[in-house]
Coordinates of C-alpha atoms in Angstrom, one line a residue:
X1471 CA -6.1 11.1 -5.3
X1472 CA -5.0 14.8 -4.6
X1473 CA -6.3 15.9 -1.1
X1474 CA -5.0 17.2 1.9
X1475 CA -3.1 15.4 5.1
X1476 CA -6.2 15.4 7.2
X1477 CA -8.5 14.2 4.6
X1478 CA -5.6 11.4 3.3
X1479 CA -5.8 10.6 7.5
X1480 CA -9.8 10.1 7.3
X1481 CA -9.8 8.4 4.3
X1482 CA -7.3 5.8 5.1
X1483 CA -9.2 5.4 8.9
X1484 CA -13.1 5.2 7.3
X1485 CA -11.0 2.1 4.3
X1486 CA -9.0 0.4 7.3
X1487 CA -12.1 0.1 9.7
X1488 CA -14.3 -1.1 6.8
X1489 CA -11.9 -4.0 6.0
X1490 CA -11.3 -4.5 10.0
X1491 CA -15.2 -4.4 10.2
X1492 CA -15.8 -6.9 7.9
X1493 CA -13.5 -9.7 9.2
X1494 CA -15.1 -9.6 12.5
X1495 CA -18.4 -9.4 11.0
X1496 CA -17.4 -13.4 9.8
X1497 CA -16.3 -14.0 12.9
X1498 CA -19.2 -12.9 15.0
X1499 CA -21.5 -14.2 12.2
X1500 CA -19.4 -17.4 12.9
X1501 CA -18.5 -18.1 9.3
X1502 CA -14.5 -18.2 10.3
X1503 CA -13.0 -18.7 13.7
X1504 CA -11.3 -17.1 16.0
X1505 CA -7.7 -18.5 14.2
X1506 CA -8.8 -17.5 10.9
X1507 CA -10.1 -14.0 12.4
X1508 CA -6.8 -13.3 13.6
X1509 CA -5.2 -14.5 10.9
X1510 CA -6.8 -12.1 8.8
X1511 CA -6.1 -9.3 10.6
X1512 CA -2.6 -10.0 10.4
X1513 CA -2.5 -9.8 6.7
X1514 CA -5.0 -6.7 6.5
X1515 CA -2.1 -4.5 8.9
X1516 CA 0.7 -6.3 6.7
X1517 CA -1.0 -5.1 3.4
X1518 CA -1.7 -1.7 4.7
X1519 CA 2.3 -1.3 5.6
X1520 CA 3.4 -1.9 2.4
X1521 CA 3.7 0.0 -0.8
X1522 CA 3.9 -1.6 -4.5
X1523 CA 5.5 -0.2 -7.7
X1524 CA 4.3 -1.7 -11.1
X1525 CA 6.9 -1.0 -13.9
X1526 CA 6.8 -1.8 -17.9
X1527 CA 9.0 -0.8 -20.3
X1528 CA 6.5 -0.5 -23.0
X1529 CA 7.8 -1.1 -26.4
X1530 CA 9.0 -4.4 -28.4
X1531 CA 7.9 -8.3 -26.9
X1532 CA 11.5 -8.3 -25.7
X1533 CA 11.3 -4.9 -23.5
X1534 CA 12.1 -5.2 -20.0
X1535 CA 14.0 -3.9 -17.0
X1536 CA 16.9 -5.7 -15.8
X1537 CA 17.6 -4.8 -11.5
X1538 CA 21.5 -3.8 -10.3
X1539 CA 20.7 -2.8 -7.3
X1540 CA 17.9 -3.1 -4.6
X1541 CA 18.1 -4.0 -0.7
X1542 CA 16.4 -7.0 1.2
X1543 CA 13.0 -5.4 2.2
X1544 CA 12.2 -4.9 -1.3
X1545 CA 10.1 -8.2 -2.8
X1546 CA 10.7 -8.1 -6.9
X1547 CA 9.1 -10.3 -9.3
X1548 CA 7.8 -10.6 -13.0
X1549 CA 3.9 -12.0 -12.7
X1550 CA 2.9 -14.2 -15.6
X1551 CA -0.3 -11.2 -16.9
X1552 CA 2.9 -8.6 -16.9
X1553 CA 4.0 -10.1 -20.1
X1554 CA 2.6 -9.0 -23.5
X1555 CA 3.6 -8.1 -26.9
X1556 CA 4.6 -4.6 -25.6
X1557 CA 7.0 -6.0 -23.5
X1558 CA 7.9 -7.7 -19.9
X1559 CA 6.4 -5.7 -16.4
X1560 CA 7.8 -6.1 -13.2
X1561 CA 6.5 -5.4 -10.1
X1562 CA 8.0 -4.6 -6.7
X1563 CA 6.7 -3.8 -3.0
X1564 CA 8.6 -2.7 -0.2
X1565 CA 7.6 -1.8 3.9
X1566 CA 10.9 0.4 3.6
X1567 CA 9.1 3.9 3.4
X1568 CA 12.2 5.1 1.4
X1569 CA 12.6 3.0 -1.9
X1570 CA 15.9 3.3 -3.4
X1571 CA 16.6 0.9 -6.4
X1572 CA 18.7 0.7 -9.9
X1573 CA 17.2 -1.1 -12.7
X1574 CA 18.9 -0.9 -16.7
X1575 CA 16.0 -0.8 -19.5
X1576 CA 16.3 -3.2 -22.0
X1577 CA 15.4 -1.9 -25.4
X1578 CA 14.0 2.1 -26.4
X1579 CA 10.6 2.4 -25.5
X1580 CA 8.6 4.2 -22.7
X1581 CA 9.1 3.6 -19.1
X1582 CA 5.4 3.3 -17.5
X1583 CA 5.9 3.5 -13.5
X1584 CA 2.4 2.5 -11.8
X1585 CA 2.5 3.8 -8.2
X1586 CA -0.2 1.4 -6.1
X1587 CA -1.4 0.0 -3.1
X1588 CA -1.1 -3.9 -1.6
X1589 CA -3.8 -5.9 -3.6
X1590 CA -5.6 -7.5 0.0
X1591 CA -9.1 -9.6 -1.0
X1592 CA -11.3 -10.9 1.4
X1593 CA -13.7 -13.3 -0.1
X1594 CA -11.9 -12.4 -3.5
X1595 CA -13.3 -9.4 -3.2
X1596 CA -10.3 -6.8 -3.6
X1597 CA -10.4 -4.2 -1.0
X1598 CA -8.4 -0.5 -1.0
X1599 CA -5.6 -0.1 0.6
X1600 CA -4.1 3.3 0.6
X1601 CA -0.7 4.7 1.0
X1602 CA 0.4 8.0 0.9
X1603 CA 3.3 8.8 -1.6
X1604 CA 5.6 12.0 -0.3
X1605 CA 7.8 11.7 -3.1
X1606 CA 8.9 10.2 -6.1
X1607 CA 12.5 11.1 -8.3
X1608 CA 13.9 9.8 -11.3
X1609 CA 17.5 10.4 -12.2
X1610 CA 17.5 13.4 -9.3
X1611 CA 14.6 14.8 -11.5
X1612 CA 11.9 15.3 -8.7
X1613 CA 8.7 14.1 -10.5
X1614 CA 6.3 14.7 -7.4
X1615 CA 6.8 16.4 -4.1
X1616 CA 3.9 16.8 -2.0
X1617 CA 0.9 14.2 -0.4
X1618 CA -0.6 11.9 -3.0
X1619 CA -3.0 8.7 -1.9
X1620 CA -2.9 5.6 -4.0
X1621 CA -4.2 2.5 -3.9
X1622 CA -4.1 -0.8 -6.2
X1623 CA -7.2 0.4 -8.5
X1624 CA -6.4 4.5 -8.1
X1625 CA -3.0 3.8 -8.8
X1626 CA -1.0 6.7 -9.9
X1627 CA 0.8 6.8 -13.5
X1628 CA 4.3 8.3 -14.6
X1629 CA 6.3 8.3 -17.7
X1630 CA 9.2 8.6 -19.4
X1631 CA 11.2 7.9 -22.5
X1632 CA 13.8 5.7 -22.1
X1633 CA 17.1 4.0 -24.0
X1634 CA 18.4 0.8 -24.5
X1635 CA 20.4 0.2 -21.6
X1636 CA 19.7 3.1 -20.0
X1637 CA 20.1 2.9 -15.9
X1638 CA 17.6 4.6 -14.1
X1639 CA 17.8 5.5 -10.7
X1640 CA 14.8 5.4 -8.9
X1641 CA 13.6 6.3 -5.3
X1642 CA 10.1 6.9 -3.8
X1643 CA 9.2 8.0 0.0
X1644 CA 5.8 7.4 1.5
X1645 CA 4.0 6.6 4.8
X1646 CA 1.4 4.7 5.8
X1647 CA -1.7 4.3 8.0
X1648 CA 0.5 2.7 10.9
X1649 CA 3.2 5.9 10.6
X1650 CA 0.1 8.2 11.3
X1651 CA -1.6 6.1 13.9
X1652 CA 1.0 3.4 15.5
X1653 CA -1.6 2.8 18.3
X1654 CA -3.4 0.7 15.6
X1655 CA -1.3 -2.2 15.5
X1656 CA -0.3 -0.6 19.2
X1657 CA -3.5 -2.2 20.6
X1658 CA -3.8 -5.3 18.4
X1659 CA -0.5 -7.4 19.0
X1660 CA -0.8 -5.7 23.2
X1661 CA -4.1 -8.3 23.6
X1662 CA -4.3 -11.4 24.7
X1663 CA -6.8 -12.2 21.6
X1664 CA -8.2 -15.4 23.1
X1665 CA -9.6 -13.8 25.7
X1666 CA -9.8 -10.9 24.9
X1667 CA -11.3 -10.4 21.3
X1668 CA -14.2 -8.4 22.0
X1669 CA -12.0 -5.9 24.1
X1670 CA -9.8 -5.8 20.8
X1671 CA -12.4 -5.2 18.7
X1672 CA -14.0 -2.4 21.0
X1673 CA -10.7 -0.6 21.6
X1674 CA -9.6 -0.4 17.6
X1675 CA -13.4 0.7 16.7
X1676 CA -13.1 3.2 19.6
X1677 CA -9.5 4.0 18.7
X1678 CA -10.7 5.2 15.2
X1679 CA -13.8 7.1 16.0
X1680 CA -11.6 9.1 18.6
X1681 CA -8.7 9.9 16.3
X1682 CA -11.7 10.8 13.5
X1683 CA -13.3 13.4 15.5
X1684 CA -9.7 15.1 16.6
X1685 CA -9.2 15.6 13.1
X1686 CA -12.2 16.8 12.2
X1687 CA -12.6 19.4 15.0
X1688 CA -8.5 20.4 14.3
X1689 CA -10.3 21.2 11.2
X1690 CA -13.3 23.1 12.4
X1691 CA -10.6 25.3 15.1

């Protein structure tokens, strides 16, 4: 989604408090508890601190990619509805806002690279969660340089040809809500949530609508 920082900032702050929103509307509708309210909190900031990169390489039943090297903070795997008769996907996601792996193709084909958002459900209802890719280069071939917001269903697609056994060196940049407002998870984990969840709620609503109308009047000045 190409727009600029300060719209990137509002969109991810109107998505994040829709999400928040709707967790403590269970709780104060009493459909969860106060454990399970918390609880989901905790994986809505987790999601929105993380990015995910979806990789095939598109060609024969037998294509894959094969990883050499990749650190600790990056989660790999190769989901069951990757697999088709165009080949074996992988899929990655990392908190580390500079990516830096080494994967070797296995077979000729073309190398699709998905950039995404965390897919985070409530009620099974998937809801956006936005990062904001800096950067992405291939090889030391810069593909993108600039601001770019993606989520799990406006993901953003790349691609390349690519040889058997060809390595491909691959590293992405990209920040999230938390690097552009820390005081988000600032004033969630600083309250004592039992007894004070209503404060919690109050100051993150309050927290948002404040940092919302900064930007917008930066804007208008």
């Amino acid at each position: 989604m190409a727009l600029n920082l300060n719209e990137i900032k509002i969109c991810m702050l109107n998505t994040y408090k829709l999400s928040f929103n709707k967790i403590f509307e269970e709780y104060y509708s009493q459909h969860i508890n106060l454990e399970d309210c918390i609880n989901k909190i905790n994986g809505l900031n987790n999601s929105w601190n993380i990015s995910r990169v979806d990789i095939k390489n598109r060609g024969l039943q037998s294509n894959t990619i094969k990883f050499l090297e990749y650190g600790k903070h990056i989660n790999v795997s190769y989901p069951y509805w990757f697999k088709d008769m165009d080949g074996q996907g992988c899929k990655f996601e990392s908190f580390k806002k500079d990516i830096d792996v080494i994967f070797n193709c296995v077979n000729d084909g073309i190398l699709e690279i998905h950039l995404k958002g965390k897919d985070f459900r409530l009620n099974d209802k998937r809801m956006d969660v936005y990062v904001n890719i800096h950067e992405l280069v291939i090889n030391n071939n810069i593909l993108f340089k600039g601001n770019m917001l993606v989520s799990h269903d406006k993901p953003q697609l790349f691609e390349k040809s690519c040889k058997n056994n060809e390595i491909v060196l691959f590293n992405l940049t990209f920040s999230t809500i938390f690097d552009y407002f820390p005081q988000l998870k600032i004033l969630w984990h600083n309250k004592n949530y039992i007894n004070n969840i209503d404060s919690t709620y109050k100051s993150i609503n309050d927290y948002i609508a404040a940092e919302k109308s900064f930007i917008q009047n930066f804007e208008f000045y």
